Backbone as numpy.savetxt, mean C-alpha at the origin, in Angstrom:
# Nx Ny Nz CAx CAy CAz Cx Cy Cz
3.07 -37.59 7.80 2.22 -36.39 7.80 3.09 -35.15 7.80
2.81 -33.80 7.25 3.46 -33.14 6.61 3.39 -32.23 7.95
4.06 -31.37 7.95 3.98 -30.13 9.20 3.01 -29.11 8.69
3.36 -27.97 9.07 2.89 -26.74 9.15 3.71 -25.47 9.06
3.77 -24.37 7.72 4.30 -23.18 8.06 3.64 -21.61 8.97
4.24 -21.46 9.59 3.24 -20.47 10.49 4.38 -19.15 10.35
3.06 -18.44 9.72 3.95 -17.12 9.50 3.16 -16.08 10.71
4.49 -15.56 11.18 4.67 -14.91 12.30 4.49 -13.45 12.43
4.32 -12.84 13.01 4.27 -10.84 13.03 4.72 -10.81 14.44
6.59 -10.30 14.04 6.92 -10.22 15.12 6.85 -8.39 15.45
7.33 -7.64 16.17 7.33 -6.33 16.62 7.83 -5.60 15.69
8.00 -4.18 15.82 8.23 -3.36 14.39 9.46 -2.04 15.37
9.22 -2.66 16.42 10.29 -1.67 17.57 10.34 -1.76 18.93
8.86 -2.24 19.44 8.77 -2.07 20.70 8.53 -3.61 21.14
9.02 -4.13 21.77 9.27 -5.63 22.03 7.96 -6.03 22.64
6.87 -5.06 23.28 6.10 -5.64 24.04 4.98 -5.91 23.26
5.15 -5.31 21.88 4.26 -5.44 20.69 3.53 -7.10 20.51
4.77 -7.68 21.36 4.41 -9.08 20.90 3.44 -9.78 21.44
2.56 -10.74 20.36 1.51 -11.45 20.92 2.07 -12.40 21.86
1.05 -13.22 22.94 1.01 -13.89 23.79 1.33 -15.10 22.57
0.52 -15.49 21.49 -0.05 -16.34 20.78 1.14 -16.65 20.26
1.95 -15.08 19.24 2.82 -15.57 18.88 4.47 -16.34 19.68
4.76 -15.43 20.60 5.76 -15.85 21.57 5.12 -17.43 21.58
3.96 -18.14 22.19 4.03 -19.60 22.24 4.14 -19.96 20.99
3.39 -20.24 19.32 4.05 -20.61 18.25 5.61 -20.84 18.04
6.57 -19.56 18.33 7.98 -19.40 18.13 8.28 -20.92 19.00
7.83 -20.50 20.56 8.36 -21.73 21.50 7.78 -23.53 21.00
6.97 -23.03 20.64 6.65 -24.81 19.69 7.01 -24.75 18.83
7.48 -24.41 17.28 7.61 -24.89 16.22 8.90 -25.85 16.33
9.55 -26.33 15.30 10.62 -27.29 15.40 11.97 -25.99 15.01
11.51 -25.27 14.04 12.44 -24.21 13.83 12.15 -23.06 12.92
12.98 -21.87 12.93 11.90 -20.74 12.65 13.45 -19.94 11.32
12.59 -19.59 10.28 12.97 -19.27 9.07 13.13 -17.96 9.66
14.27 -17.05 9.42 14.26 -15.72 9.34 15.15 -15.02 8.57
14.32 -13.82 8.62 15.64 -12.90 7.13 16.83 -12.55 7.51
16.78 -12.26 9.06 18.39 -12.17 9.67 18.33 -12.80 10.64
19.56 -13.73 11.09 19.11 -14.34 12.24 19.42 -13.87 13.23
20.72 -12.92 13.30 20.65 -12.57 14.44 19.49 -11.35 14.72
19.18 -11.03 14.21 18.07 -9.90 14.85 16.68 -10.93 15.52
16.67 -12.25 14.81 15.39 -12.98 15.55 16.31 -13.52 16.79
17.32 -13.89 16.60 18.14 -14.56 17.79 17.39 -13.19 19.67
18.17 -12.29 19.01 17.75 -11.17 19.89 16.54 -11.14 20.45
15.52 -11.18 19.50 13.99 -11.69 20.01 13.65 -13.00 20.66
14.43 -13.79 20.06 14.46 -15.20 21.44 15.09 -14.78 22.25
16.21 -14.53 22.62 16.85 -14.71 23.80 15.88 -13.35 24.77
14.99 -12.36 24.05 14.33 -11.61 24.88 12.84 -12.37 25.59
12.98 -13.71 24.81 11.98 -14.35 24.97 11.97 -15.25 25.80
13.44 -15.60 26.11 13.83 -16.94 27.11 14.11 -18.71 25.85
13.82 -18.39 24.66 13.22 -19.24 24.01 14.64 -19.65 22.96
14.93 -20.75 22.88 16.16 -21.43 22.31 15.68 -22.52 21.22
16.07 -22.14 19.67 15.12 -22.90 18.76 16.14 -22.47 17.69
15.96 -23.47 16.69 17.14 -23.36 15.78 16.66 -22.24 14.53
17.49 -21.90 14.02 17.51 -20.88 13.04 17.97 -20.97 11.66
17.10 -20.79 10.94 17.67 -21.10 9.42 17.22 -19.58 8.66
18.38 -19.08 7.78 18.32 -17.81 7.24 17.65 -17.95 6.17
16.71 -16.68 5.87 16.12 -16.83 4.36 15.89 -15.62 3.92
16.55 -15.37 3.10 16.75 -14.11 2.13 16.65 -13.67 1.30
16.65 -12.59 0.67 16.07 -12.80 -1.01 16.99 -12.98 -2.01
18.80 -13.31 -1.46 19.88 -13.80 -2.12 19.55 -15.37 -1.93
18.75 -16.16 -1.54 19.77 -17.41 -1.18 17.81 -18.38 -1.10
16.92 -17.32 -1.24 15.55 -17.78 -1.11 15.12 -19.18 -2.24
15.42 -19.37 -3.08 15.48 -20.70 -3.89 15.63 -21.91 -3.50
17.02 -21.86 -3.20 17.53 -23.02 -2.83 17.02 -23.43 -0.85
17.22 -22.21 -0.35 16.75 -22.49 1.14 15.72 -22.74 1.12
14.59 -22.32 0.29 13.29 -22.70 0.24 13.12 -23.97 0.23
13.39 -24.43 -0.87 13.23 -26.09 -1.23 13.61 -27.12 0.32
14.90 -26.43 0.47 15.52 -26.70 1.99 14.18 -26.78 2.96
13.87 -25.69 3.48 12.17 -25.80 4.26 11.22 -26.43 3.83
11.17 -26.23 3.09 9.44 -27.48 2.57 9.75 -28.64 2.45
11.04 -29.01 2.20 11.57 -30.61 2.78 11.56 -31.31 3.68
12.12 -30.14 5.02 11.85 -30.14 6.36 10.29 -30.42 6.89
9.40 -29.26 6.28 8.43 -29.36 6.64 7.21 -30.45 6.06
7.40 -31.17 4.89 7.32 -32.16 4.48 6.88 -33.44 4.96
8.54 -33.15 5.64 9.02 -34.29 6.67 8.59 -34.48 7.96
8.09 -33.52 8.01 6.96 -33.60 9.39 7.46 -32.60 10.51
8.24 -31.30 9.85 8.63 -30.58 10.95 7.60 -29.42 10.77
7.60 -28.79 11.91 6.70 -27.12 12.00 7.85 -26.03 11.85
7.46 -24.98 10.70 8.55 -23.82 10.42 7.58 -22.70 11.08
7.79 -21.88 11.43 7.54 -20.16 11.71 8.67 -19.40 11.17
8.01 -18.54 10.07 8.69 -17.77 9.67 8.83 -15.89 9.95
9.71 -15.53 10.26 9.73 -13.96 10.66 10.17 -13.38 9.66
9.79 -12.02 10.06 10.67 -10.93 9.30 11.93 -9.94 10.01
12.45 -8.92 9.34 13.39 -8.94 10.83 12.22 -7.20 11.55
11.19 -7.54 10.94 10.51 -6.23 11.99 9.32 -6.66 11.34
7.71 -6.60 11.66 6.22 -6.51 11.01 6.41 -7.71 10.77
4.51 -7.91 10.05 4.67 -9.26 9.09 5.03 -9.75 7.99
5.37 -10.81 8.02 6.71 -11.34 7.14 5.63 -11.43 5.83
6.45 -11.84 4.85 5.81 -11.95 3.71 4.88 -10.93 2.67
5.34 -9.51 3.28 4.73 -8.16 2.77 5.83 -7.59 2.37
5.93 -7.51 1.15 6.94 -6.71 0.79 8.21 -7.82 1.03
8.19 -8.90 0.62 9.32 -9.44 1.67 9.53 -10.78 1.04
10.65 -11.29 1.13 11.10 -12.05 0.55 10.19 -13.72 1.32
9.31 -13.80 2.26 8.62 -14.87 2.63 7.42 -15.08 1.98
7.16 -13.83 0.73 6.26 -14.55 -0.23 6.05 -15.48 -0.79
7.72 -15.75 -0.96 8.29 -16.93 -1.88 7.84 -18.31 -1.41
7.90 -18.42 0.18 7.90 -19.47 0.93 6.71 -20.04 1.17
5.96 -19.33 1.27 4.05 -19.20 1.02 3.31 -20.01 0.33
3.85 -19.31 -0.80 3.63 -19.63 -2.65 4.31 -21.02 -2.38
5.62 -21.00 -2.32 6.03 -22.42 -2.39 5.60 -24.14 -1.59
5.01 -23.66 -0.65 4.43 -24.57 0.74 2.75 -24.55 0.38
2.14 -23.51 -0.68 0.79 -23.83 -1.18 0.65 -24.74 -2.22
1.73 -24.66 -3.24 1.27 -25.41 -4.25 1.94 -26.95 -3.82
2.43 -27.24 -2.64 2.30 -28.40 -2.29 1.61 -28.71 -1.17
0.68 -28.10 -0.94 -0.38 -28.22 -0.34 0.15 -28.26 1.22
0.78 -27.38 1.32 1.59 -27.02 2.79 0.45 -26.22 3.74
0.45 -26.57 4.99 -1.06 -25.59 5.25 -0.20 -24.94 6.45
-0.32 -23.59 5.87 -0.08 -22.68 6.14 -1.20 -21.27 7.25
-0.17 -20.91 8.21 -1.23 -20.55 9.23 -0.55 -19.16 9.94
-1.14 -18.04 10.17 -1.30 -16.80 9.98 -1.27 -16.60 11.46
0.05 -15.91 12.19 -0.31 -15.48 13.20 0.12 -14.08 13.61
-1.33 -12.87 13.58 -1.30 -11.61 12.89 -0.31 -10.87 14.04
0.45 -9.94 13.57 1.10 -9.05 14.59 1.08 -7.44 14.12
2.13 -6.62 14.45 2.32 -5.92 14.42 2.41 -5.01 12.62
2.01 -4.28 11.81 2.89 -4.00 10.22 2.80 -2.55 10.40
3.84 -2.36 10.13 4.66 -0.43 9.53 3.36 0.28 8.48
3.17 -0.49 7.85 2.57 0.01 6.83 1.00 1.01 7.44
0.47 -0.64 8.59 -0.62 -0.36 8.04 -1.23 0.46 9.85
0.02 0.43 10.58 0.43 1.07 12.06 -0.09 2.91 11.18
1.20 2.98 10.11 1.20 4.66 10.10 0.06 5.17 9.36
-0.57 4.23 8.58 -2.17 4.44 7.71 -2.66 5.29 8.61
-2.82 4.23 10.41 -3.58 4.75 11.26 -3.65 5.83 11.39
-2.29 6.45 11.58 -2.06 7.62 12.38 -1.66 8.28 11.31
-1.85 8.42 10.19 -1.74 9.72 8.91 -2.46 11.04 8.86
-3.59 10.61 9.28 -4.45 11.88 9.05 -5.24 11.90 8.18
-4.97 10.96 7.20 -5.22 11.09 5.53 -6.29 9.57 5.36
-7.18 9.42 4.76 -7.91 8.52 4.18 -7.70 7.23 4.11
-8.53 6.48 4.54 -7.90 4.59 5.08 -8.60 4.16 4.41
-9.97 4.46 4.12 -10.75 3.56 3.71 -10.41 2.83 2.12
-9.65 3.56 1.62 -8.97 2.92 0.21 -7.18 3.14 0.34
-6.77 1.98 0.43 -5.18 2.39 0.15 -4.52 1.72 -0.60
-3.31 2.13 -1.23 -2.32 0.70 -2.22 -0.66 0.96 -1.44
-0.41 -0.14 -0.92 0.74 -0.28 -0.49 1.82 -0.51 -2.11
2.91 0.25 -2.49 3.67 0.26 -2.92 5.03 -0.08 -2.36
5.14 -0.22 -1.42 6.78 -0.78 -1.07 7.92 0.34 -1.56
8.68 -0.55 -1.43 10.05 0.57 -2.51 9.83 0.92 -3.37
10.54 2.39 -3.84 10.70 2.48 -5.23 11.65 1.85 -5.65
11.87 1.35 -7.14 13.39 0.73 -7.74 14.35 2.13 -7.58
15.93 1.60 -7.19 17.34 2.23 -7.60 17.57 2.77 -8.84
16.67 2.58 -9.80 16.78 2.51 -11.26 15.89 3.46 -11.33
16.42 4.20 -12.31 15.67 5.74 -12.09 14.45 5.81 -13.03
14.50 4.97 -14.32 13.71 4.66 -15.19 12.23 4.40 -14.62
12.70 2.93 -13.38 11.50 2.02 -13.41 11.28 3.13 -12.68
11.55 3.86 -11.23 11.71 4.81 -10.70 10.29 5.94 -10.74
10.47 6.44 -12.16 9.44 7.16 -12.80 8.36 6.64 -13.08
8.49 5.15 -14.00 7.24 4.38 -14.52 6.37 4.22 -13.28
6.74 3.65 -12.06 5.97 3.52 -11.28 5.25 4.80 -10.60
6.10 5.58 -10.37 5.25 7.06 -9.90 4.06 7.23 -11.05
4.42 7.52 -12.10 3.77 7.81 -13.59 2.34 6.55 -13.31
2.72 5.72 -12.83 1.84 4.27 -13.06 0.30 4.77 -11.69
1.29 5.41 -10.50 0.13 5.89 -9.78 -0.47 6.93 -9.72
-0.23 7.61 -10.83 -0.36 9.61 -10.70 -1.66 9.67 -10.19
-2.32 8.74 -11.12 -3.71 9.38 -11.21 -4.81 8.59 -9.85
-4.44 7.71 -9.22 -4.86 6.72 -8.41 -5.03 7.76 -7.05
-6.57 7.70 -7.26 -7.14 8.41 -5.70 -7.06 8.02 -4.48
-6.61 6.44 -4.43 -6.34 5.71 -3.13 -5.43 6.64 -2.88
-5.31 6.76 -1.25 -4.34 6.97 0.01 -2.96 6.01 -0.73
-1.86 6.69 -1.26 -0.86 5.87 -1.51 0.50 5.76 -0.30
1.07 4.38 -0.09 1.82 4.12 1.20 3.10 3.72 0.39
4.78 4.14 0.88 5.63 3.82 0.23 6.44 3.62 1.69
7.41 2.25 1.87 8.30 2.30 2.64 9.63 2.76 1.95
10.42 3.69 2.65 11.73 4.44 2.36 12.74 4.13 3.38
14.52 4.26 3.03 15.26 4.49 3.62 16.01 5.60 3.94
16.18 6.45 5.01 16.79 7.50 5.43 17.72 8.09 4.11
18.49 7.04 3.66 19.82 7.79 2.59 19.09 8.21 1.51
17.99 7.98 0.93 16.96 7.96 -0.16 15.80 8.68 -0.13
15.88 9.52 1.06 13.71 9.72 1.03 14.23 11.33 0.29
15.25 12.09 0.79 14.92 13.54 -0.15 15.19 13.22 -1.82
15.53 12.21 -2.70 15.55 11.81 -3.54 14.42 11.22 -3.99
13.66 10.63 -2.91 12.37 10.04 -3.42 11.35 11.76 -3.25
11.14 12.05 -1.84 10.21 12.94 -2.40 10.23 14.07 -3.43
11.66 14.31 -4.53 11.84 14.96 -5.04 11.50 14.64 -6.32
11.20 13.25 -6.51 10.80 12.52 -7.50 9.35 12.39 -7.63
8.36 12.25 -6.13 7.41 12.61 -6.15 6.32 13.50 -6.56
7.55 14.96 -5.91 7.10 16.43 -5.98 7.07 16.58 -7.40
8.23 16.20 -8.27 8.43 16.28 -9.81 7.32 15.62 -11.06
6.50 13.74 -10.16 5.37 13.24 -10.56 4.46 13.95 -10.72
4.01 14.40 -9.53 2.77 14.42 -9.28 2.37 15.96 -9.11
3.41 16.86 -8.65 2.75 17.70 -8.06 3.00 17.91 -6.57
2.74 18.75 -5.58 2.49 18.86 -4.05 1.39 18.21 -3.46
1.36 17.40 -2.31 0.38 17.03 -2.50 0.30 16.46 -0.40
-0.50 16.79 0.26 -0.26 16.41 1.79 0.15 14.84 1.83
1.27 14.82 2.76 1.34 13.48 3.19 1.70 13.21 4.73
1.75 12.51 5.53 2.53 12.18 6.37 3.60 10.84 6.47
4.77 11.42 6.77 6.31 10.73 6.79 6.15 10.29 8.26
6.06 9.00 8.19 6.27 8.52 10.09 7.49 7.24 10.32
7.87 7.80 11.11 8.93 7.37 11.30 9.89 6.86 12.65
10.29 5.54 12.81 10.51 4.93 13.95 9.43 4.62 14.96
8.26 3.91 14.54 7.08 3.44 15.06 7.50 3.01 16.29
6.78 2.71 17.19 6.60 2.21 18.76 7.67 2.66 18.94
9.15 2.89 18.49 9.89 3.34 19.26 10.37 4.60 20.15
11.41 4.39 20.77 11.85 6.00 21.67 11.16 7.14 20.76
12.12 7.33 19.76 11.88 8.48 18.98 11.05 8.81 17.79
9.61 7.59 18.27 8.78 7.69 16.87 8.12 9.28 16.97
7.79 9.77 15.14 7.67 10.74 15.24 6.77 10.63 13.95
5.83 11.51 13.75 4.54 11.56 12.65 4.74 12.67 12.68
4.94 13.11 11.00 5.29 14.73 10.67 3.84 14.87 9.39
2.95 15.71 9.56 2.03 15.82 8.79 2.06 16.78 8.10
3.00 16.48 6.58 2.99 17.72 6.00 2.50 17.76 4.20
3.64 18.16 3.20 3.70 18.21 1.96 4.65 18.01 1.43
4.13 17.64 0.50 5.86 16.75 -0.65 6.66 18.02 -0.36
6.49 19.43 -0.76 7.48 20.77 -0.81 7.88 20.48 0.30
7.17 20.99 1.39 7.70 21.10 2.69 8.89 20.32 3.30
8.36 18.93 2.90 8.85 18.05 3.90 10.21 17.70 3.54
10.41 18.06 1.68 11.98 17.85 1.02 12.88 19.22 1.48
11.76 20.48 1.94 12.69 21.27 2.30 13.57 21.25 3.96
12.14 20.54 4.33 12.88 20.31 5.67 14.12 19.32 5.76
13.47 18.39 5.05 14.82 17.28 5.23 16.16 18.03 4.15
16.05 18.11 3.50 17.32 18.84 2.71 17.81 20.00 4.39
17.43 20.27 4.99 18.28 21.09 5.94 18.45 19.87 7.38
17.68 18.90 7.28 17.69 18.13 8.96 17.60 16.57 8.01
19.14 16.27 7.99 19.08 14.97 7.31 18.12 14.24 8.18
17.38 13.64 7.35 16.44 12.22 7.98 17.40 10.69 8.76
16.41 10.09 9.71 17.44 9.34 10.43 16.01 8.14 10.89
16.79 6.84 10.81 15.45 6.02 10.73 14.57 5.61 9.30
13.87 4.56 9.60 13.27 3.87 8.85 11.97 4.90 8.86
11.38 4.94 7.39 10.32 5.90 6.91 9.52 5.23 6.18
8.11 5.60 6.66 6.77 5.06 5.60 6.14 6.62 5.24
5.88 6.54 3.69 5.27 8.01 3.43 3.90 7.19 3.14
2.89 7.92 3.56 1.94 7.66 3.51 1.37 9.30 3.25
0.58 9.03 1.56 0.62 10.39 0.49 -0.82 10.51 0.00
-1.24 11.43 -0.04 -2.79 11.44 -0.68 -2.95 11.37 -1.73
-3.87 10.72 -2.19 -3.71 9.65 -3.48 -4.33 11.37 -4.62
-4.55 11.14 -5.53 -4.75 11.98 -6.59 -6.38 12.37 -6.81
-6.34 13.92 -6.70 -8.04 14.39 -7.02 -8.59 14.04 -8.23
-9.95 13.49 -7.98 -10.76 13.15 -8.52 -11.15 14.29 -9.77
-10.84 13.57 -10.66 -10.66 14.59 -12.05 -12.14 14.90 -12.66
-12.61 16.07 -12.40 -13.91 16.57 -12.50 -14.07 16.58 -14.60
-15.60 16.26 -14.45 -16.07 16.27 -15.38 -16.15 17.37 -16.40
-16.05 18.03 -17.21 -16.05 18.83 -18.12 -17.64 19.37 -18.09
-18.30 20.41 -17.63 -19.57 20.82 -18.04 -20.26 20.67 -19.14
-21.76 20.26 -19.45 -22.13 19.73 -20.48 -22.28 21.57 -21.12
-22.03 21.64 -22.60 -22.05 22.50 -23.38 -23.74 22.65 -23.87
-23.84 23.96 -24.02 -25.82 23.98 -24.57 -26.08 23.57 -25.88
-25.03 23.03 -26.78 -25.44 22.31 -27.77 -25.74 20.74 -27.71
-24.37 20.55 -26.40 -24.58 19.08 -26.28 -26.11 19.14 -25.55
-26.64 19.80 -24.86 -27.95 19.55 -23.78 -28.90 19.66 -25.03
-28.32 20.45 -26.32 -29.71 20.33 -27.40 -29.77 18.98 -28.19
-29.06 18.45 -28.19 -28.76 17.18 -28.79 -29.07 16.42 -28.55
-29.03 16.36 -26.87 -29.61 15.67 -25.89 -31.28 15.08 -25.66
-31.73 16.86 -26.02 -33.32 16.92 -25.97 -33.79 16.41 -27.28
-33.28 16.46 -28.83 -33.68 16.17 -29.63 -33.76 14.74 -29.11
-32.23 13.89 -28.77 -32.71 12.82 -29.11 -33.74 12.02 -28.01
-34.21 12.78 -26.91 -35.09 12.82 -26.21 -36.69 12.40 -26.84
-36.31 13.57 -27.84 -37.40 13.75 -28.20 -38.10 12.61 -29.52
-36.68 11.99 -29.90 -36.95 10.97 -31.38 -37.20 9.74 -30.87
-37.17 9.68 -29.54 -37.71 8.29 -28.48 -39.17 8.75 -27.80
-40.00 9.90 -28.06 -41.34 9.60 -28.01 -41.50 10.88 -26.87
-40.97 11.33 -27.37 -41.07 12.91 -25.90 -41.47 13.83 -26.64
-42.00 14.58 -26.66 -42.41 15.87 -26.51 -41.06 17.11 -26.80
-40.62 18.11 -27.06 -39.54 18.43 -27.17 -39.62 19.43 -25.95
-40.66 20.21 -25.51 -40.97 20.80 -24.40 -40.36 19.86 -23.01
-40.79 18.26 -23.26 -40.55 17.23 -22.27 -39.19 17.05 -22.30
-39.09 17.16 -23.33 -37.42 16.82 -23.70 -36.10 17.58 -22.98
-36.51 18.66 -23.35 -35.70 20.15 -22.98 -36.08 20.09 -21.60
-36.90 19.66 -20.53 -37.15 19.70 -19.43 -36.06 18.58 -19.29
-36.10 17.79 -19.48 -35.30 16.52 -19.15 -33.88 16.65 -19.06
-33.25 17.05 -20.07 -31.88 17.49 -20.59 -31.29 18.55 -19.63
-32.43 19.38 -19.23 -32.04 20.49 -18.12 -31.55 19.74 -17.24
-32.47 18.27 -16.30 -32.73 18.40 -15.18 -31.26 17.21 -15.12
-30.94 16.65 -16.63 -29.69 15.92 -16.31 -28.15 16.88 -16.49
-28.08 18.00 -17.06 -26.95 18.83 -17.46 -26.69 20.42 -16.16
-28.26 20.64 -15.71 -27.86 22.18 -14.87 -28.10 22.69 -15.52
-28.46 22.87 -17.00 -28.72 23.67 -18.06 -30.29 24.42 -18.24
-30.11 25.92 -18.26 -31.80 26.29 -18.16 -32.57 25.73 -19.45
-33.86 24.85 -19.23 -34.85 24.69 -20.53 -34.73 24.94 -21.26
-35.38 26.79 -20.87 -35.80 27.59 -22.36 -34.95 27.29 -23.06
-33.32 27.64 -22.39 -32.30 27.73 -23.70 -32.29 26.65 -24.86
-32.55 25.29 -23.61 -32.08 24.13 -24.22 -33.14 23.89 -25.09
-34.27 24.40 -25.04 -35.76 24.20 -25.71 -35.13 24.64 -26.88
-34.83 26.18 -27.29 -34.43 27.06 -27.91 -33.23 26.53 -29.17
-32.29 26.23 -28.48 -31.54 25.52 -29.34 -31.90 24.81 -30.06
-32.25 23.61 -29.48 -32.90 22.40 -30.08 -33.74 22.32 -31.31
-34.75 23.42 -31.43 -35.45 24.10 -32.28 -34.43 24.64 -33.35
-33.51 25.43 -32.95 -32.61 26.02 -34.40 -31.83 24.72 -34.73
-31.44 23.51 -33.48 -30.81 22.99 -34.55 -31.74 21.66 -35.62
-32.78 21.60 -35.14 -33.85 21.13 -35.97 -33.82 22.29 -37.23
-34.32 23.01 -36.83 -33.99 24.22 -38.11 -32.93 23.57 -39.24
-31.55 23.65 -39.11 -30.40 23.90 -39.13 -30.37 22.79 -40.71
């Protein structure tokens, strides 16, 4: 009989983040997959909890993979971490997922702490629709395509950044899209977490003078809803004619056309008539 992979949500800074549920999983499984080990090591030994460790990365994720689902196969239990939030977002334990489903690996979810969806909370800005984007690419090309790819997307958009990179990213932003409110939060549960609620301008001017320090999620307001073009009084006469060649009245018609465009009657009556004329 085959084991079980149990993907884990360990803390994102503050150690006490951690579930009751998950701390016992870690202490039962047979052994626990992580992206660095010593940073999970740290979390066991804060745990009291001594369990073997196998690295999995997004250099070496192939071959270690196959490695785990062999194991687990074989009748062992894996838990897999990330080295902060839940694993498999943005993250190289997608792979492991995917790989342990299509052999019918049953796989089991034990929810914790995520960056992403922690600073949603506390943005200021609109939850009820969001698209997590992750990184941008190093590559300045894809870089653009993807900004370009969300210009127009009204969802609440979420990007995780690194300190050496964010006045380069929001300058790339500011250059997409425009100015636009966001909030930059940064170092969650920890000492010095801090939620700055500002604007693409602002916030590249600030950081261009107060280098940034810490791990960063921008969480950006997605793009205004691109208003309709007002209907023109020829189109509202056009409207009423053809109102009117489906069994209306043109009086009925021109009432109608008003009451769908904002457009006064008479006019639309009026028209309609010259362009019958016409």
């Amino acid at each position: 009989m085959s084991g079980k992979l149990y993907v884990v949500g360990t803390p994102i800074g503050n150690l006490g983040d951690l579930s009751p549920r998950a701390a016992q999983t870690l202490e039962e499984c047979d052994f626990i997959a992580a992206e660095d080990t010593r940073v999970a090591l740290k979390l066991l030994n804060h745990l009291g909890i001594k369990k073997p460790l196998v690295s999995y990365y997004e250099h070496n994720l192939r071959e270690r993979g196959e490695q785990i689902l062999r194991r687990i196969l074989a009748g062992e239990n894996c838990a897999i971490v990330t080295d902060a939030g839940m694993p498999c977002i943005s993250d190289p334990g997608e792979d492991l997922v995917r790989l342990c489903a299509a052999q019918g690996v049953e796989t089991v979810v034990v929810p914790g702490p995520s960056a992403l969806i922690a600073a949603l909370a506390v943005s200021g800005l609109a939850t009820s629709r969001f698209s997590f984007e992750g990184f941008l690419s190093v590559r300045k090309t894809s870089r653009a395509e993807h900004l370009q790819q969300v210009k127009d997307d009204p969802r609440t958009l979420i990007f995780y950044e690194a300190p050496h990179k964010l006045c380069a990213t929001l300058a790339d932003m500011l250059e997409a899209w425009g100015d636009r409110p966001l909030s930059l939060c940064r170092e969650l549960t920890k000492v010095h977490e801090e939620v700055r609620r500002t604007t693409l301008a602002q916030a590249l001017d600030y950081y261009r003078e107060n280098p940034p320090r810490g791990e960063f999620v921008l969480v950006i307001q997605g793009a205004s809803p691109k208003e309709e073009p007002a209907p023109t009084l020829e189109e509202a006469a056009r409207l009423a004619r053809a109102l009117a060649g489906e069994g209306m009245s043109l009086s009925e018609a021109a009432k109608e056309a008003a009451r769908r465009t904002g457009l006064r009657r008479g006019e639309i009556y009026r028209a309609a008539l010259a362009q019958g004329e016409a």
